[in-house]
Amino acid sequence: MARVAVMRGDGIGPEVVDAMLSVLRECGSGIEVVMCEAGSEQWEKNSRRDATYIPDATMAELERADACFKGPTTTLPVPGAPRSVAVTLRQKFDLYANIRPCSTYERLTPGRRLECACFREATEGLYSGVESQVGPDAAIAIRKVTRRGCARLADAAMAWAEGHGMKSAVAITKRNILKRTDGIFWEEAQRAAAERGIKVSEVYIDNMAQQLVVAPGQFDGTVLLSTNLFMDIISELVSGLVGSIGLIHSANMGDSYAMFEAAHGSAPDIAGQGRANPAATILSGAWMAEHAGEADIGGAIRGATSLVINEGRSVTADIGGSASTSQMAGAIASAARASLRR
Ligand code: NAD
């Protein structure tokens, strides 16, 4: 049986993570769940004493576990505050591929289909967090890009394309300006694509944003890959196209560890109100179940989530309904249980 460390996180985190855990439980998942604390709320409770949002006891549980699940966590944008929980864990466990599969739902975007997977290099780039002050009025941030980092992300993206029957990939760069860093990224994207017979094209980030807005259908059935910050932004743009950031699930994959999480943040504006869409977190949980060997449960939850979103009777306000977080999760759990019984 797999052992998973679960951090509920901040803001809407506890609401959506509890919803996800209840769906897994109701579907009969045998995953052993160990709850631990991480995030800015526990850091504040602890009188801001620690240099990190992740207490030592949590780090020890994460190391003991086979994988982990992270609820959204707030990162305070002030000098001296700890580094983001997600960035810290991606680097600590070398989780180089942040994968965000995105797909439209017929009820939300009638007649418009977009199914793509966003692959984001997650250990380097501008998120390396190497910043320095240059005198009182200037500061520098380093955008670190290595061939190894690009190669393994590109290999993972092309393996996904091959495994999911996707024939093409789009590498998002700004190589006309960032000739060296994006030069390496583009070389590795071409190599990895050629090795698997995938057609790859390069689109500059500014044009990509525009193309996604005016003609998103051209990216249906493709894998999109990019460096850390570029793909963080582009995948949020795609989330808007499919209907809500509350629908985008993700996994952070390394060679020997995985962390599952929704793509969205802690949404302080709606925290504690029962209005958060739990779908992204529930789908991330379904992926975790599949990763832990419970393919039937993961598949049933995925199917049930699509059904509930497309029916539209028990969905949250961001996708046109009036259900609460727990009502939507309950509807998904019932549909998933029904499908497992069949
Ligand atoms: P956000 O994703 O938290 O919220 C952006 C908007 O989307 C808000 O209007 C919010 O209400 C809405 N939203 C987000 N999730 C939703 C859901 N499940 N259902 C319905 N609506 C939802 O992004 P932000 O406001 O830029 O960031 C808030 C905090 O979250 C920041 O501290 C940021 O650092 C953190 N953050 C954490 C992660 C992570 O844990 N991986 C990711 C992004 C942002």
XYZ file of C-alpha atoms in Angstrom, residues 107-108 274-275 277 308-309 311-325 327-328:
24
model
C -20.921 22.521 -21.450
C -18.328 25.224 -20.733
C -17.144 27.007 0.558
C -17.013 28.503 -2.953
C -14.021 24.600 -7.160
C -20.585 16.439 -13.013
C -18.971 19.404 -14.818
C -24.197 18.152 -16.298
C -23.726 21.465 -14.477
C -26.250 20.741 -11.682
C -23.759 20.425 -8.804
C -20.927 22.764 -9.734
C -19.389 25.811 -8.096
C -19.947 29.431 -9.133
C -16.748 29.813 -11.205
C -18.240 27.407 -13.776
C -21.798 28.638 -13.624
C -23.365 26.813 -10.683
C -24.320 27.493 -7.099
C -23.063 24.353 -5.359
C -20.612 24.518 -2.489
C -17.192 22.887 -2.570
C -21.655 19.547 -2.571
C -19.657 19.362 -5.817
